[in-house]
CSV table of C-alpha atoms in Angstrom, one decimal:
chain,number,residue,atom,x,y,z
A,1,MET,CA,4.8,-15.3,-21.3
A,2,LEU,CA,5.7,-16.5,-17.8
A,3,ILE,CA,8.1,-14.6,-15.6
A,4,GLN,CA,9.6,-15.8,-12.3
A,5,CYS,CA,10.1,-13.1,-9.8
A,6,GLY,CA,11.4,-13.0,-6.2
A,7,TYR,CA,14.0,-11.7,-3.8
A,8,GLU,CA,16.0,-12.4,-0.7
A,9,ILE,CA,16.6,-9.4,1.5
A,10,GLY,CA,18.4,-9.5,4.9
A,11,PHE,CA,18.5,-6.9,7.6
A,12,GLN,CA,20.6,-6.8,10.8
A,13,CYS,CA,19.1,-5.0,13.8
A,14,GLY,CA,20.6,-4.2,17.2
A,15,ALA,CA,17.2,-3.9,18.9
A,16,ASP,CA,13.5,-4.4,18.0
A,17,THR,CA,12.9,-2.3,14.9
A,18,PRO,CA,9.5,-1.7,13.3
A,19,LEU,CA,9.6,-2.1,9.5
A,20,LEU,CA,7.3,-1.0,6.7
A,21,LEU,CA,7.6,-2.9,3.4
A,22,MET,CA,6.1,-2.6,-0.1
A,23,LEU,CA,7.3,-5.9,-1.5
A,24,HIS,CA,4.0,-7.5,-2.6
A,25,ILE,CA,2.8,-6.9,-6.2
A,26,ARG,CA,-0.1,-4.5,-6.8
A,27,PRO,CA,-3.6,-5.9,-6.4
A,28,GLU,CA,-4.3,-5.3,-10.2
A,29,ARG,CA,-1.5,-7.8,-11.1
A,30,GLN,CA,-2.6,-10.5,-8.6
A,31,PRO,CA,-5.0,-12.1,-11.1
A,32,ASP,CA,-2.0,-12.8,-13.3
A,33,LEU,CA,-0.3,-14.9,-10.6
A,34,GLN,CA,0.3,-18.5,-11.7
A,35,THR,CA,1.7,-19.5,-8.3
A,36,PRO,CA,0.9,-17.6,-5.1
A,37,GLU,CA,3.4,-15.1,-3.7
A,38,ASN,CA,5.5,-17.1,-1.2
A,39,PHE,CA,6.5,-14.4,1.3
A,40,ARG,CA,8.6,-15.7,4.1
A,41,VAL,CA,10.4,-14.2,7.2
A,42,ASP,CA,13.3,-16.2,8.7
A,43,PRO,CA,13.4,-16.4,11.6
A,44,TYR,CA,9.6,-16.0,11.7
A,45,VAL,CA,8.1,-12.9,13.2
A,46,PRO,CA,4.4,-11.9,13.0
A,47,TRP,CA,3.4,-9.6,10.1
A,48,GLN,CA,0.3,-8.0,8.8
A,49,THR,CA,-0.7,-6.2,5.6
A,50,TYR,CA,-2.9,-3.2,4.8
A,51,THR,CA,-3.7,-1.2,1.6
A,52,ASP,CA,-2.6,2.4,1.6
A,53,SER,CA,-4.3,5.4,0.0
A,54,PHE,CA,-2.4,4.8,-3.3
A,55,GLY,CA,-3.6,1.2,-3.5
A,56,ASN,CA,-0.3,-0.4,-2.5
A,57,VAL,CA,-0.1,-3.5,-0.4
A,58,CYS,CA,2.0,-2.6,2.6
A,59,THR,CA,3.5,-5.1,5.1
A,60,ARG,CA,4.2,-4.3,8.8
A,61,MET,CA,6.4,-6.2,11.2
A,62,THR,CA,8.9,-5.7,14.0
A,63,LEU,CA,12.4,-7.1,13.4
A,64,PRO,CA,14.1,-8.6,16.4
A,65,PRO,CA,17.8,-8.1,17.2
A,66,GLY,CA,20.1,-10.1,14.9
A,67,ILE,CA,19.7,-10.9,11.2
A,68,THR,CA,16.2,-11.4,9.6
A,69,THR,CA,15.8,-12.6,6.0
A,70,LEU,CA,12.8,-11.8,3.9
A,71,SER,CA,12.1,-13.8,0.8
A,72,ASN,CA,9.5,-14.3,-1.9
A,73,LEU,CA,9.2,-16.3,-5.1
A,74,PHE,CA,6.3,-16.5,-7.6
A,75,THR,CA,5.5,-17.0,-11.2
A,76,ILE,CA,3.3,-14.4,-13.0
A,77,ALA,CA,1.8,-14.3,-16.5
A,78,ASP,CA,2.6,-11.3,-18.7
A,79,SER,CA,1.3,-10.3,-22.1
A,80,GLY,CA,4.9,-10.2,-23.5
A,81,PHE,CA,4.1,-6.9,-25.3
A,82,PRO,CA,6.4,-3.9,-24.8
A,83,ASP,CA,5.1,-0.7,-23.1
A,84,PRO,CA,2.4,0.9,-25.4
A,85,TYR,CA,3.4,3.7,-27.7
A,86,LEU,CA,0.5,6.2,-28.2
A,87,PRO,CA,2.0,9.3,-29.9
A,88,TYR,CA,-1.4,11.0,-30.3
A,89,ALA,CA,-2.3,10.9,-26.6
A,90,GLN,CA,-3.3,14.5,-25.8
A,91,GLN,CA,-2.4,16.6,-22.8
A,92,HIS,CA,-5.3,17.8,-20.6
A,93,ALA,CA,-6.0,21.3,-19.5
A,94,VAL,CA,-5.5,21.5,-15.7
A,95,GLU,CA,-9.2,22.4,-15.2
A,96,GLU,CA,-10.3,19.3,-17.0
A,97,LEU,CA,-8.2,16.8,-14.9
A,98,PRO,CA,-10.1,14.4,-12.6
A,99,ASP,CA,-9.9,15.3,-8.9
A,100,ASP,CA,-7.9,12.2,-8.0
A,101,VAL,CA,-5.2,13.1,-10.6
A,102,ILE,CA,-4.5,16.7,-9.4
A,103,VAL,CA,-2.2,15.5,-6.6
A,104,TYR,CA,0.2,14.3,-9.2
A,105,LEU,CA,0.8,17.9,-10.4
A,106,LEU,CA,2.0,19.0,-7.0
A,107,GLY,CA,5.5,19.1,-5.7
A,108,SER,CA,6.6,16.4,-3.3
A,109,ARG,CA,9.6,15.4,-1.2
A,110,TYR,CA,11.7,14.2,-4.2
A,111,CYS,CA,10.0,16.2,-6.9
A,112,ASP,CA,10.9,19.8,-6.1
A,113,THR,CA,8.9,21.6,-8.8
A,114,ASP,CA,9.5,25.0,-7.3
A,115,LYS,CA,13.2,24.8,-8.2
A,116,MET,CA,12.6,23.3,-11.7
A,117,SER,CA,9.7,25.3,-13.1
A,118,SER,CA,11.6,28.0,-14.9
A,119,ILE,CA,14.1,25.5,-16.3
A,120,ALA,CA,11.2,23.2,-17.5
A,121,TRP,CA,9.4,26.0,-19.4
A,122,ALA,CA,12.6,27.2,-20.9
A,123,LEU,CA,13.4,23.7,-22.2
A,124,PHE,CA,10.0,22.4,-23.2
A,125,GLY,CA,7.7,25.4,-23.6
A,126,ASP,CA,8.0,25.3,-27.4
A,127,THR,CA,7.4,21.5,-27.7
A,128,ALA,CA,4.0,20.1,-28.8
A,129,PRO,CA,1.8,19.4,-25.8
A,130,GLY,CA,1.0,15.8,-25.1
A,131,TRP,CA,3.0,12.6,-25.9
A,132,GLN,CA,5.6,14.5,-27.8
A,133,ARG,CA,6.3,16.9,-24.9
A,134,VAL,CA,6.6,14.0,-22.5
A,135,GLN,CA,9.0,12.1,-24.8
A,136,ALA,CA,11.1,15.3,-25.1
A,137,ILE,CA,11.3,15.4,-21.3
A,138,VAL,CA,12.2,11.7,-21.1
A,139,ASP,CA,14.9,12.1,-23.8
A,140,TYR,CA,16.4,15.0,-22.0
A,141,VAL,CA,16.5,13.2,-18.6
A,142,HIS,CA,18.0,10.1,-20.3
A,143,ASN,CA,20.8,12.1,-21.8
A,144,ARG,CA,21.2,14.4,-18.7
A,145,ILE,CA,21.9,11.7,-16.1
A,146,ARG,CA,24.6,9.1,-16.1
A,147,PHE,CA,23.6,5.9,-14.4
A,148,ASP,CA,25.9,4.8,-11.6
A,149,TYR,CA,24.8,2.4,-8.9
A,150,GLN,CA,27.7,3.4,-6.7
A,151,GLN,CA,26.4,7.0,-6.6
A,152,ALA,CA,23.0,6.0,-5.2
A,153,ARG,CA,21.8,8.4,-2.4
A,154,SER,CA,18.6,8.3,-0.5
A,155,ASP,CA,18.1,12.1,-0.3
A,156,ARG,CA,18.7,13.1,-3.9
A,157,THR,CA,15.8,15.1,-5.4
A,158,GLY,CA,14.9,15.8,-9.0
A,159,TRP,CA,16.7,19.1,-8.7
A,160,ASP,CA,19.8,17.4,-7.3
A,161,ALA,CA,19.8,14.8,-10.1
A,162,HIS,CA,19.6,17.6,-12.6
A,163,CYS,CA,22.5,19.4,-11.1
A,164,GLU,CA,24.7,16.4,-10.3
A,165,ARG,CA,24.0,14.6,-13.6
A,166,VAL,CA,24.4,11.2,-12.0
A,167,GLY,CA,22.1,8.7,-10.3
A,168,VAL,CA,20.1,5.5,-10.3
A,169,CYS,CA,16.7,4.6,-11.8
A,170,ARG,CA,14.8,6.4,-9.1
A,171,ASP,CA,16.7,9.6,-9.9
A,172,PHE,CA,15.8,9.3,-13.6
A,173,ALA,CA,12.1,8.9,-12.6
A,174,HIS,CA,12.1,11.7,-10.1
A,175,LEU,CA,13.6,14.2,-12.6
A,176,ALA,CA,11.2,13.2,-15.4
A,177,ILE,CA,8.2,13.4,-13.0
A,178,THR,CA,9.4,16.8,-11.7
A,179,LEU,CA,9.7,18.2,-15.2
A,180,CYS,CA,6.4,16.8,-16.3
A,181,ARG,CA,4.6,18.4,-13.3
A,182,CYS,CA,6.2,21.7,-14.0
A,183,MET,CA,4.7,21.5,-17.5
A,184,ASN,CA,1.2,20.7,-16.0
A,185,ILE,CA,1.4,17.1,-16.9
A,186,PRO,CA,0.4,14.7,-14.1
A,187,ALA,CA,3.1,12.2,-13.4
A,188,ARG,CA,3.5,9.5,-10.7
A,189,TYR,CA,6.3,7.3,-9.4
A,190,CYS,CA,6.3,3.5,-9.9
A,191,THR,CA,8.5,0.7,-8.7
A,192,GLY,CA,8.6,-3.0,-9.4
A,193,TYR,CA,10.3,-5.8,-11.2
A,194,LEU,CA,11.9,-5.3,-14.7
A,195,GLY,CA,14.1,-8.1,-16.0
A,196,ASP,CA,16.3,-8.2,-19.1
A,197,ILE,CA,13.6,-9.6,-21.3
A,198,GLY,CA,13.8,-8.9,-25.0
A,199,VAL,CA,17.0,-6.9,-24.5
A,200,PRO,CA,20.7,-7.9,-24.0
A,201,GLN,CA,21.5,-9.3,-20.6
A,202,ASN,CA,23.0,-6.8,-18.2
A,203,PRO,CA,25.9,-8.4,-16.3
A,204,ALA,CA,25.2,-6.2,-13.2
A,205,PRO,CA,23.2,-7.8,-10.3
A,206,MET,CA,19.5,-7.6,-10.7
A,207,ASP,CA,17.6,-5.0,-8.8
A,208,PHE,CA,14.1,-3.6,-8.5
A,209,SER,CA,13.4,-0.8,-11.0
A,210,ALA,CA,11.7,2.6,-10.9
A,211,TRP,CA,9.9,4.3,-13.7
A,212,CYS,CA,7.0,6.8,-14.1
A,213,GLU,CA,3.4,6.9,-15.4
A,214,VAL,CA,2.1,10.1,-17.0
A,215,TYR,CA,-1.6,11.0,-17.5
A,216,LEU,CA,-2.5,11.8,-21.1
A,217,GLY,CA,-5.7,11.2,-23.1
A,218,GLY,CA,-7.7,10.1,-20.1
A,219,ALA,CA,-5.3,7.3,-19.1
A,220,TRP,CA,-1.9,6.6,-17.4
A,221,HIS,CA,1.0,5.7,-19.7
A,222,THR,CA,4.4,4.2,-18.8
A,223,PHE,CA,7.6,6.2,-19.5
A,224,ASP,CA,11.1,5.0,-18.4
A,225,ALA,CA,13.8,7.7,-18.5
A,226,ARG,CA,16.6,5.4,-17.6
A,227,HIS,CA,16.1,2.9,-20.4
A,228,ASN,CA,14.2,5.3,-22.8
A,229,THR,CA,12.8,2.4,-24.8
A,230,PRO,CA,9.6,0.3,-24.5
A,231,ARG,CA,10.3,-2.7,-22.3
A,232,ILE,CA,8.7,-6.1,-21.7
A,233,GLY,CA,7.7,-7.6,-18.5
A,234,ARG,CA,7.2,-4.9,-15.9
A,235,VAL,CA,5.6,-6.2,-12.7
A,236,LEU,CA,4.4,-3.3,-10.6
A,237,MET,CA,4.7,-3.4,-6.8
A,238,ALA,CA,3.9,0.2,-5.8
A,239,ARG,CA,3.2,3.6,-7.0
A,240,GLY,CA,2.8,7.1,-5.5
A,241,ARG,CA,3.9,10.7,-5.7
A,242,ASP,CA,7.5,9.8,-5.4
A,243,ALA,CA,9.8,7.2,-3.7
A,244,THR,CA,8.5,8.3,-0.3
A,245,ASP,CA,5.1,6.7,-1.1
A,246,ALA,CA,6.6,3.6,-2.8
A,247,ALA,CA,9.7,2.8,-0.8
A,248,ILE,CA,10.7,-0.9,-0.8
A,249,SER,CA,11.4,-0.7,2.9
A,250,THR,CA,11.2,1.9,5.6
A,251,ALA,CA,12.9,1.1,9.0
A,252,PHE,CA,11.8,3.0,12.1
A,253,GLY,CA,15.3,2.5,13.7
A,254,SER,CA,18.6,1.0,12.6
A,255,ALA,CA,18.3,-1.8,10.1
A,256,ILE,CA,21.5,-2.6,8.2
A,257,LEU,CA,21.1,-4.3,4.8
A,258,THR,CA,23.1,-7.6,4.8
A,259,THR,CA,21.6,-9.4,1.8
A,260,PHE,CA,19.9,-8.1,-1.4
A,261,LYS,CA,19.1,-10.4,-4.3
A,262,VAL,CA,16.4,-9.9,-6.9
A,263,ILE,CA,15.1,-12.5,-9.4
A,264,THR,CA,13.3,-11.5,-12.6
A,265,GLU,CA,13.5,-13.9,-15.5
A,266,GLU,CA,11.4,-15.2,-18.3
A,267,ILE,CA,10.8,-18.9,-17.9
A,268,ARG,CA,8.4,-19.5,-20.8
């Protein structure tokens, strides 16, 4: 399967504004590219990339006063298979976890485990450890939160989403991650492209998507609390402890969003 992905994102600044982006695909997906990423900045400003501690490709630049438009377009090959379903994947004892996985048990900016721990154990303490427990958590989050793009808020934590019962895909992911960590299951935040492939077309404008990965049976597995069904064609851009580590853009000053278009569609 071939998928065309891309975006056009515009920012308006009143003064020179440093910007940090995570808009390139992850290095492990780069071998699947059928055409190179065509990252453009209009009007042109110098930019540079580096790889952060989570393995994400980060882009740095300074936007000038006025409107600057960032764009990209590429074609990538995908297996065409839905997210794997491995119901017998087992939960690890904490003392058996690899050192580099432990960080995904800890609370973080948007995953406030200290507030959710007693609720998590009350809700899921009697569920079977492993895949079944994670699925029970994802089912709960899927039913708990009502998706509403108009209710997006940059400071909403997992606890807030649980209390407010509304949010966008990142809020579904944050609450699922928080509950998993409370149950001693490592979980991390992911963001990338996810088109309406193999499912009915959503008439709403396309956006980037957020989901989570959970560590079971010695490997990381994809779970998506918003959609709560295996999906086809995920193209990963960034991952980390939560949206802080995988933010699409971080402006160090005032940068007003003027244009936001995302393309994710099967072309063959």
